[in-house]
CSV table of C-alpha atoms in Angstrom, one decimal:
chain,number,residue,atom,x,y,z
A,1,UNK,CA,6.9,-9.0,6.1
A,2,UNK,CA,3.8,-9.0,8.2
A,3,UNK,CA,0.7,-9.2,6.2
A,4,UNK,CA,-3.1,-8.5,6.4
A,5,UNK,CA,-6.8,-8.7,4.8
A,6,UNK,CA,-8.7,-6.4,2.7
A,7,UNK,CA,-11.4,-8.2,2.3
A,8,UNK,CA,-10.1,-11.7,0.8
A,9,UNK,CA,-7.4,-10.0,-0.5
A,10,UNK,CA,-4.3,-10.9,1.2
A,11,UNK,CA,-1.1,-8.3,0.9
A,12,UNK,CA,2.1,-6.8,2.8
A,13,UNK,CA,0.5,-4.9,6.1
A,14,UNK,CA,2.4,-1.9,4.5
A,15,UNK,CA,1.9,-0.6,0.9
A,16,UNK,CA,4.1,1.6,-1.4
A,17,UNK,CA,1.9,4.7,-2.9
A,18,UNK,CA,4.0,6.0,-6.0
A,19,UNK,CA,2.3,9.0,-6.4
A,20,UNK,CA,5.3,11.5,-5.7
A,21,UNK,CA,8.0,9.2,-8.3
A,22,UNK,CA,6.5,11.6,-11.1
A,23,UNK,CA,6.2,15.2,-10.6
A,24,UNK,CA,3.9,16.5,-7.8
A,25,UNK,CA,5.9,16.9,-4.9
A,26,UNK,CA,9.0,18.6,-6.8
A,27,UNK,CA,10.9,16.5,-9.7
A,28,UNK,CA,11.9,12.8,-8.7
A,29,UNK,CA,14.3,10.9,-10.2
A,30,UNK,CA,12.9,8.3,-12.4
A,31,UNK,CA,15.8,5.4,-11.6
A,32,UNK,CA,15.7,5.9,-8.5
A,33,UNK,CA,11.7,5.6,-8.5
A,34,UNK,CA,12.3,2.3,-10.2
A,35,UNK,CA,15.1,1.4,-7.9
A,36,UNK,CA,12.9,1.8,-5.0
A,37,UNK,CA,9.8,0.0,-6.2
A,38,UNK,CA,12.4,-2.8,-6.7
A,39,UNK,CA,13.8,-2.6,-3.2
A,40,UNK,CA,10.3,-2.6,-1.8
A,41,UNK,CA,9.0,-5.9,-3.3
A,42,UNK,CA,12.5,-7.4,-2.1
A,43,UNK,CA,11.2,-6.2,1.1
A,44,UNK,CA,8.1,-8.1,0.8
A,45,UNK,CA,6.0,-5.2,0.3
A,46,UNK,CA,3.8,-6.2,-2.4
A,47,UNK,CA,1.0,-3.6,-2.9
A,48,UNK,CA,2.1,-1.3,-5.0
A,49,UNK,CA,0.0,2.1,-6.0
A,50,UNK,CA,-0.7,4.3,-8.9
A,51,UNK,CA,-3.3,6.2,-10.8
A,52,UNK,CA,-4.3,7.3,-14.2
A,53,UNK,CA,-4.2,10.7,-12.7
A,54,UNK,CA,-0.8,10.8,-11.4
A,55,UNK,CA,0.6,12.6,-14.3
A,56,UNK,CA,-1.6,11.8,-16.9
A,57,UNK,CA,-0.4,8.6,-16.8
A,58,UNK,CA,2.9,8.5,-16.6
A,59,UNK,CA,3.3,7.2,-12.9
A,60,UNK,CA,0.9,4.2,-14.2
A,61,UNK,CA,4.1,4.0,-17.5
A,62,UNK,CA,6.6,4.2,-14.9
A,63,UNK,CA,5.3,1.5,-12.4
A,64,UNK,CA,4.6,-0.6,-15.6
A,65,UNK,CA,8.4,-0.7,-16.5
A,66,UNK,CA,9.6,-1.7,-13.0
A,67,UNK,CA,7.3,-4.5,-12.6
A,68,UNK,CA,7.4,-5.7,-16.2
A,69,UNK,CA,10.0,-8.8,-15.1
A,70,UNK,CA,8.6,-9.5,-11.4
A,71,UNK,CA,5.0,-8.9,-11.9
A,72,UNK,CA,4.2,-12.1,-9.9
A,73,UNK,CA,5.5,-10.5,-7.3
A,74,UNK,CA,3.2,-7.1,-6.9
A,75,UNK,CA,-0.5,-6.9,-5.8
A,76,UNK,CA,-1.1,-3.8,-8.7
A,77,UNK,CA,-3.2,-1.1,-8.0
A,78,UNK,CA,-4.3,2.0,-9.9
A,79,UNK,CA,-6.9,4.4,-9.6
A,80,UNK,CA,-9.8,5.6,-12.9
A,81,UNK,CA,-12.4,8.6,-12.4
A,82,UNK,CA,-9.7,11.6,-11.5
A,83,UNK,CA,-9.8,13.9,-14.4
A,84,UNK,CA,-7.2,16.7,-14.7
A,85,UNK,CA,-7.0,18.8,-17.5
A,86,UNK,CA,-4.0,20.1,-18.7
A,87,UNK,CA,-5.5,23.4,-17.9
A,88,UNK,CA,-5.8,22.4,-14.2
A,89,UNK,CA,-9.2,21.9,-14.1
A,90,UNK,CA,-10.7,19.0,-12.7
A,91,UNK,CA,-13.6,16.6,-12.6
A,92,UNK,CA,-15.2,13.2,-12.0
A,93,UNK,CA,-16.4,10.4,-14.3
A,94,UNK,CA,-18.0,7.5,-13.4
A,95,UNK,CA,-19.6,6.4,-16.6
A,96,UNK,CA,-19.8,3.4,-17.5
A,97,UNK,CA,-18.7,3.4,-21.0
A,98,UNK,CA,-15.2,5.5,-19.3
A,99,UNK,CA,-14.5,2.4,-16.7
A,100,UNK,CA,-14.4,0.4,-19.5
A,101,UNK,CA,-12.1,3.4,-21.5
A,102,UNK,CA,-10.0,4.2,-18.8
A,103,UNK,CA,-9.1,0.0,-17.2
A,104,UNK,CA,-8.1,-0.4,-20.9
A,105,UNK,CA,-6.0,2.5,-21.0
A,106,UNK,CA,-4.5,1.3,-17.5
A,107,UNK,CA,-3.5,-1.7,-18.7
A,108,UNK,CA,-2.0,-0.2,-22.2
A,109,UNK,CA,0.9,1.8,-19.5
A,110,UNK,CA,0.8,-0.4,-16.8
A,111,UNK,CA,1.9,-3.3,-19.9
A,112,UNK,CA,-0.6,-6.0,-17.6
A,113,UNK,CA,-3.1,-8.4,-18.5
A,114,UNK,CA,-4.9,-7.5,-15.4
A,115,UNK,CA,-4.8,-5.4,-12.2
A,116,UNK,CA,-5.4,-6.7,-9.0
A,117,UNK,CA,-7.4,-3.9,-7.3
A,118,UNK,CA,-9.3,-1.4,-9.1
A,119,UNK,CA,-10.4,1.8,-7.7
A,120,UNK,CA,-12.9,4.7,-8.3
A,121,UNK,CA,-10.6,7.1,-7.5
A,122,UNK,CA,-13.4,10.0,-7.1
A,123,UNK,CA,-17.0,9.4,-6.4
A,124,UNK,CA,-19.3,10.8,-10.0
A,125,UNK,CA,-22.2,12.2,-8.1
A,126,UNK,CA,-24.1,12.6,-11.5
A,127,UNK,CA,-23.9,9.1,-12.0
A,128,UNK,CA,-25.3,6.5,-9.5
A,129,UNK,CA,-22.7,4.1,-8.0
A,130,UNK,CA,-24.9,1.2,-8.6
A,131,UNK,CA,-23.5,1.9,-12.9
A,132,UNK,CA,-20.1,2.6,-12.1
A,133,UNK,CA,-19.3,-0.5,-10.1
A,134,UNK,CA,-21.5,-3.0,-12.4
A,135,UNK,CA,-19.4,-1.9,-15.0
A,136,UNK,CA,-16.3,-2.8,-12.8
A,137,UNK,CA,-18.1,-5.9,-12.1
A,138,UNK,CA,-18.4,-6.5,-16.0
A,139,UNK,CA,-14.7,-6.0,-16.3
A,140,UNK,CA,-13.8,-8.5,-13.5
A,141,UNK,CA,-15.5,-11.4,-15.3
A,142,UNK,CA,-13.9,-10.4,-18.2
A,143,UNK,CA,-10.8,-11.1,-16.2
A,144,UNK,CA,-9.4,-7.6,-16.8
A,145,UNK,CA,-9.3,-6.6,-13.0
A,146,UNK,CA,-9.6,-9.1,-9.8
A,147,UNK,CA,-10.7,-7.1,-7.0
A,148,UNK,CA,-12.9,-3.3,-7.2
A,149,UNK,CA,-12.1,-0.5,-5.1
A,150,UNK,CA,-13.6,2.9,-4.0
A,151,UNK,CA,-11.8,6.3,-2.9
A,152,UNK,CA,-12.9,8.9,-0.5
A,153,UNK,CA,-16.3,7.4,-0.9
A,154,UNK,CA,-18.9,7.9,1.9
A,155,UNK,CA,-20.4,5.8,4.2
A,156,UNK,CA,-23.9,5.8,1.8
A,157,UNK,CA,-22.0,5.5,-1.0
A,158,UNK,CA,-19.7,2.6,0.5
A,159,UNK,CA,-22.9,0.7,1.3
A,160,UNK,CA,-24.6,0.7,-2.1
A,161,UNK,CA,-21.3,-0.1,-4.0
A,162,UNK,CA,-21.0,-3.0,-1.6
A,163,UNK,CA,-24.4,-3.9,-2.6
A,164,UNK,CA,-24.0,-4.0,-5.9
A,165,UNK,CA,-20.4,-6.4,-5.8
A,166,UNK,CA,-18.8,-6.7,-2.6
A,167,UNK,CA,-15.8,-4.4,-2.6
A,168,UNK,CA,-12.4,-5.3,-1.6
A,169,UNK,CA,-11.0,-2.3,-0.2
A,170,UNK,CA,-11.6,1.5,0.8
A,171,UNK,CA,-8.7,4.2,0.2
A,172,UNK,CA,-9.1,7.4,2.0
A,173,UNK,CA,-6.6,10.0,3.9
A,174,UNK,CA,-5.9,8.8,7.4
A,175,UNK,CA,-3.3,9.3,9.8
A,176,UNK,CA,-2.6,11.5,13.1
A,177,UNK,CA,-3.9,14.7,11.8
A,178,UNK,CA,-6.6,13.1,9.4
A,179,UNK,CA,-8.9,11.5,11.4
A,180,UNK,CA,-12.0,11.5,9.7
A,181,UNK,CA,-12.5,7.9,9.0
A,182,UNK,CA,-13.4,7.1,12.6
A,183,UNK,CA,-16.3,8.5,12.6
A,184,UNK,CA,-18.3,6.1,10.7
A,185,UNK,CA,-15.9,4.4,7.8
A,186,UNK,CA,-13.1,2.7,9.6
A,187,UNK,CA,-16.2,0.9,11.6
A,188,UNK,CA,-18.4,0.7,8.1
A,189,UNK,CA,-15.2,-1.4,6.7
A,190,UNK,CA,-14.7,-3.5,9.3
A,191,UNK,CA,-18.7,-4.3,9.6
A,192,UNK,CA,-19.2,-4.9,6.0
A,193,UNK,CA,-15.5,-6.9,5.7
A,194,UNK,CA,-14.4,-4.2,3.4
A,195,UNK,CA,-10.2,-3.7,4.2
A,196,UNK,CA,-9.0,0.0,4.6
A,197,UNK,CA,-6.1,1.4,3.1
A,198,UNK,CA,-4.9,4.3,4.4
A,199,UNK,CA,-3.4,7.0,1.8
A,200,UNK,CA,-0.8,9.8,3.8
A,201,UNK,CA,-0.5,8.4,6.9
A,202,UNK,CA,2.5,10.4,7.1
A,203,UNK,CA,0.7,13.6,6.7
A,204,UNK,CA,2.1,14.0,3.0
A,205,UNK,CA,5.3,14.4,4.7
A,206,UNK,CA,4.5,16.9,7.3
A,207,UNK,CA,4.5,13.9,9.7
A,208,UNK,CA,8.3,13.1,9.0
A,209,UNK,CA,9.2,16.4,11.2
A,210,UNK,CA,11.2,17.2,8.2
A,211,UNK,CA,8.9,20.3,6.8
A,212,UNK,CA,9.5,23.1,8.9
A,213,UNK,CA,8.1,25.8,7.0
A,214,UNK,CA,6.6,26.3,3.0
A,215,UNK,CA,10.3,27.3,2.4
A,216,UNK,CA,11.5,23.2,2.8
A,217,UNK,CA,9.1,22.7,-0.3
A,218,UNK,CA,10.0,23.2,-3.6
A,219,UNK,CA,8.5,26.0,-6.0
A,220,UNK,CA,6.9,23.2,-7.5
A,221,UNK,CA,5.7,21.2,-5.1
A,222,UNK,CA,2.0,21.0,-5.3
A,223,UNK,CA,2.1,21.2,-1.3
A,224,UNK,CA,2.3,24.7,-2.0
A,225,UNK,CA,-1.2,25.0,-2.3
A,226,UNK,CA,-2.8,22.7,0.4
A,227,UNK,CA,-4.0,24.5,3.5
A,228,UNK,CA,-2.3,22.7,6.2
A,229,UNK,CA,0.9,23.6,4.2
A,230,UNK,CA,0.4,27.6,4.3
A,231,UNK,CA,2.3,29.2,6.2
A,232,UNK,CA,0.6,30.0,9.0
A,233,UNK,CA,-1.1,26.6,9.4
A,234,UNK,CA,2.3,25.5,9.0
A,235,UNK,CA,3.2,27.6,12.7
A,236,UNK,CA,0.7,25.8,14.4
A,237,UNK,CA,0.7,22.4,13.0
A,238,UNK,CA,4.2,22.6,14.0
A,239,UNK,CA,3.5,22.4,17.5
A,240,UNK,CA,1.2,18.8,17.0
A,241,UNK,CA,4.7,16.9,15.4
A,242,UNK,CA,7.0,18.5,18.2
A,243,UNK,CA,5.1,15.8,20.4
A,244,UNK,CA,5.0,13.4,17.8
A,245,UNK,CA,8.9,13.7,17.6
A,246,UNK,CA,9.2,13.8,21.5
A,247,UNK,CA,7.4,10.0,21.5
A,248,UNK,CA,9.4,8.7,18.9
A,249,UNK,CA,12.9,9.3,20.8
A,250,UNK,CA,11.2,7.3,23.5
A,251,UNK,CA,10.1,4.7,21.5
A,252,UNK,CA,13.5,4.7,19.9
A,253,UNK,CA,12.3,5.4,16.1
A,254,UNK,CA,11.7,8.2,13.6
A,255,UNK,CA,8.7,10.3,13.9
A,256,UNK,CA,7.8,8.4,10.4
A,257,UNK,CA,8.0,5.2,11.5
A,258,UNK,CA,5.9,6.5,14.9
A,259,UNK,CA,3.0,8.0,12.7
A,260,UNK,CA,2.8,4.9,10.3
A,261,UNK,CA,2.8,2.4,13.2
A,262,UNK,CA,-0.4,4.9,14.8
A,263,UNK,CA,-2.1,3.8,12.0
A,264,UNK,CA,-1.1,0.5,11.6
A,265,UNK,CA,-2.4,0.2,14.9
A,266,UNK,CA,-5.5,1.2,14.6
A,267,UNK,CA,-7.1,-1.9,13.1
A,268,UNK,CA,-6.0,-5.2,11.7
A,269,UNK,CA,-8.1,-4.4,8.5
A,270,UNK,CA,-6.1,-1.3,8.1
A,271,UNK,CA,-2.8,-1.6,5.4
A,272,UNK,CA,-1.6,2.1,5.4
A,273,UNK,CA,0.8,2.7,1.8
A,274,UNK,CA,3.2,5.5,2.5
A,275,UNK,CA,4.2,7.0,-0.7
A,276,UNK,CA,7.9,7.5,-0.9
A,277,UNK,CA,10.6,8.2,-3.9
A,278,UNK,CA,13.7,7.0,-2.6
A,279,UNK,CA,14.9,4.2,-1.1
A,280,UNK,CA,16.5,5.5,1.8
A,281,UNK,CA,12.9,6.6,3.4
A,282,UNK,CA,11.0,3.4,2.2
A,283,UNK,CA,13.5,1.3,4.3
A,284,UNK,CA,13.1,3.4,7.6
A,285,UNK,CA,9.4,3.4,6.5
A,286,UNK,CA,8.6,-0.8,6.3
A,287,UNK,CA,10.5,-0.6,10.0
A,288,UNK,CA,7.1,0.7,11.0
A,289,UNK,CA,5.9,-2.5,10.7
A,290,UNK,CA,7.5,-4.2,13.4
A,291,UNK,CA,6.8,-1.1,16.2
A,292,UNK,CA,4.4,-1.4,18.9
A,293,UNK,CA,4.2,1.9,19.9
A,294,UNK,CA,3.4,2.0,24.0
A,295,UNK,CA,0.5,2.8,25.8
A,296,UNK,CA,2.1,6.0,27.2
A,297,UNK,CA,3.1,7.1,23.8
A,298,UNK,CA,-0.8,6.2,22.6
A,299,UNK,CA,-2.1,8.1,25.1
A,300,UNK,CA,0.0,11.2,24.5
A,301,UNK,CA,-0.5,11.0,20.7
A,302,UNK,CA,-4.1,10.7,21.2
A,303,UNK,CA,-4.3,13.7,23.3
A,304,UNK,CA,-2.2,15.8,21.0
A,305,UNK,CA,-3.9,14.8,17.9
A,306,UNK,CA,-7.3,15.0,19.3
A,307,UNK,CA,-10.1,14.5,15.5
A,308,UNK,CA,-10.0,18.2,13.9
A,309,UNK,CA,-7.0,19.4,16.0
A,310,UNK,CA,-4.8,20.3,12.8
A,311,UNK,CA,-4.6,23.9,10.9
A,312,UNK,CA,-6.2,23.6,7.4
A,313,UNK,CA,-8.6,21.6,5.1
A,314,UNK,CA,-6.5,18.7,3.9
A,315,UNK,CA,-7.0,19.8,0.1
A,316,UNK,CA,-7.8,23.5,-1.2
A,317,UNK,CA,-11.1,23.8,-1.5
A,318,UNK,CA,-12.5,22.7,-5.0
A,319,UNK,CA,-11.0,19.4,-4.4
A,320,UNK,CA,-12.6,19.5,-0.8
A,321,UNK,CA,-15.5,19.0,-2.6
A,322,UNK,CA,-14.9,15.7,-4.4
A,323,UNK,CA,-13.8,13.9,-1.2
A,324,UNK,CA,-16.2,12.1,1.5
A,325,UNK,CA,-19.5,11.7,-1.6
């Protein structure tokens, strides 16, 4: 397995995000969840993601019990600051009294001592970022947490938290149809050594050329509800993966592979974590690794997937709202 830097923290140039091995796109099977996160530290990949709000915890319970007997072997990282009710409403907290709350609460389900890399998941705009990461910064020299972390942060925001204790890594969406980051944070990371992961860099499946209309998804699949996903966004985002899939016969791989290698070749800094469930796709998907995708097929993905060519907001639009602060 290949690896690269976020920051100074060295892992697999491919991650595993675990977000869909509890309920959210459909219902997974739990051993096989388990199974796969075992398959994929046999295959070297060693970062492994979660989040207190995948669930309500129980994907942080789940990764917890497959690591518990090869957690040298995993670069853990979970995600604080997502709230979802019950209910299905939502917000942010960036307290400093909840870090504190919700790392100990991690590390209760995830049955660790410590977690390697620590993110805000959502930015707290009522709370100023200079709070929320000292009080990360408090719980690294308690030695609860090694390395901090921010999601869908802005540029500003990435810039003041890195003021305050340099920050290891950035976690945003990024792929062929989510393209946002090169405006201003894939260059931000690189100037301020920050690494990137990139989360979907399959297009939450849409990018496997599997998903041909809102009928492949389950009734609950939370898909349902994103914009891109709609039917009629559906239509013409359809047309953008034709070419992806046209490339990837002539590069001699799976449009998966193709659309995690585009990212993967976008910068060194860059570790992209395709979430998968089953072992089967996590095997095609650390083949990405070794695929240098031609100039002719970078040039024709690059004039397909021009920035904002895709149908849709990425997220509905209350959660819109809680990305990019």
């Amino acid at each position: 397995m290949k690896r690269r830097l976020l920051g100074s923290l060295e892992t697999s140039a491919i991650g595993l995000g675990c977000m869909s091995m509890t309920p959210i796109y459909g219902a997974p099977d739990p051993d096989e969840a388990v199974a796969t996160i075992h398959r994929a530290i046999d295959l070297g990949v060693d970062l492994v993601d979660t989040a207190d709000a995948y669930n309500n915890g129980k994907n942080e319970s789940l990764v917890g019990k497959a690591i518990s007997d090869r957690r040298d072997k995993v670069i853990l990282a979970t995600k604080f600051g997502n709230i979802r009710f019950p209910d299905g409403r939502r917000d942010v907290n960036g307290d400093p009294a909840y870090v504190r709350e919700a790392c100990e609460a991690s590390l209760r389900r995830l049955q660790v001592d410590v977690i390697d890399l620590f993110y805000v998941h959502r930015i707290d705009p009522k709370v100023p970022i200079e709070d929320t990461v000292g009080a990360m910064a408090d719980l690294k020299k308690e030695g609860k947490i090694r390395h901090l972390g921010l999601s869908e942060a802005s540029p500003a925001t990435l810039r003041r938290a890195h003021a305050t204790h340099p920050i290891t890594a950035l976690q945003t969406e990024y792929s062929l149809w989510s393209r946002e980051p090169e405006d201003e944070l894939l260059g931000l990371c690189r100037e301020l050594g920050v690494g990137y992961v990139a989360y979907s860099p399959m297009g939450r499946g849409f990018l496997t050329a599997t998903i041909g209309s809102v009928d492949d998804l389950a009734e609950d699949d939370r898909r349902r509800d994103h914009p891109r996903f709609h039917p009629d966004n559906i239509a013409s985002n359809t047309g953008l993966v034709e070419v992806l899939r046209e490339r990837a016969v002539a590069e001699g791989c799976t449009a998966a592979q193709l659309a995690i290698a585009w990212v993967l070749s976008r910068g060194e800094h860059i570790v992209p974590i395709p979430g998968t469930r089953r072992r089967k796709w996590l095997e095609e998907n650390v083949k990405a690794v070794e695929l240098v995708p031609s100039a002719t097929t970078l040039a024709a993905l690059e004039s397909a997937f021009a920035p904002g060519v895709a149908a849709g907001t990425r997220y509905p639009a209350g959660q819109m709202k809680r990305v990019h602060v």
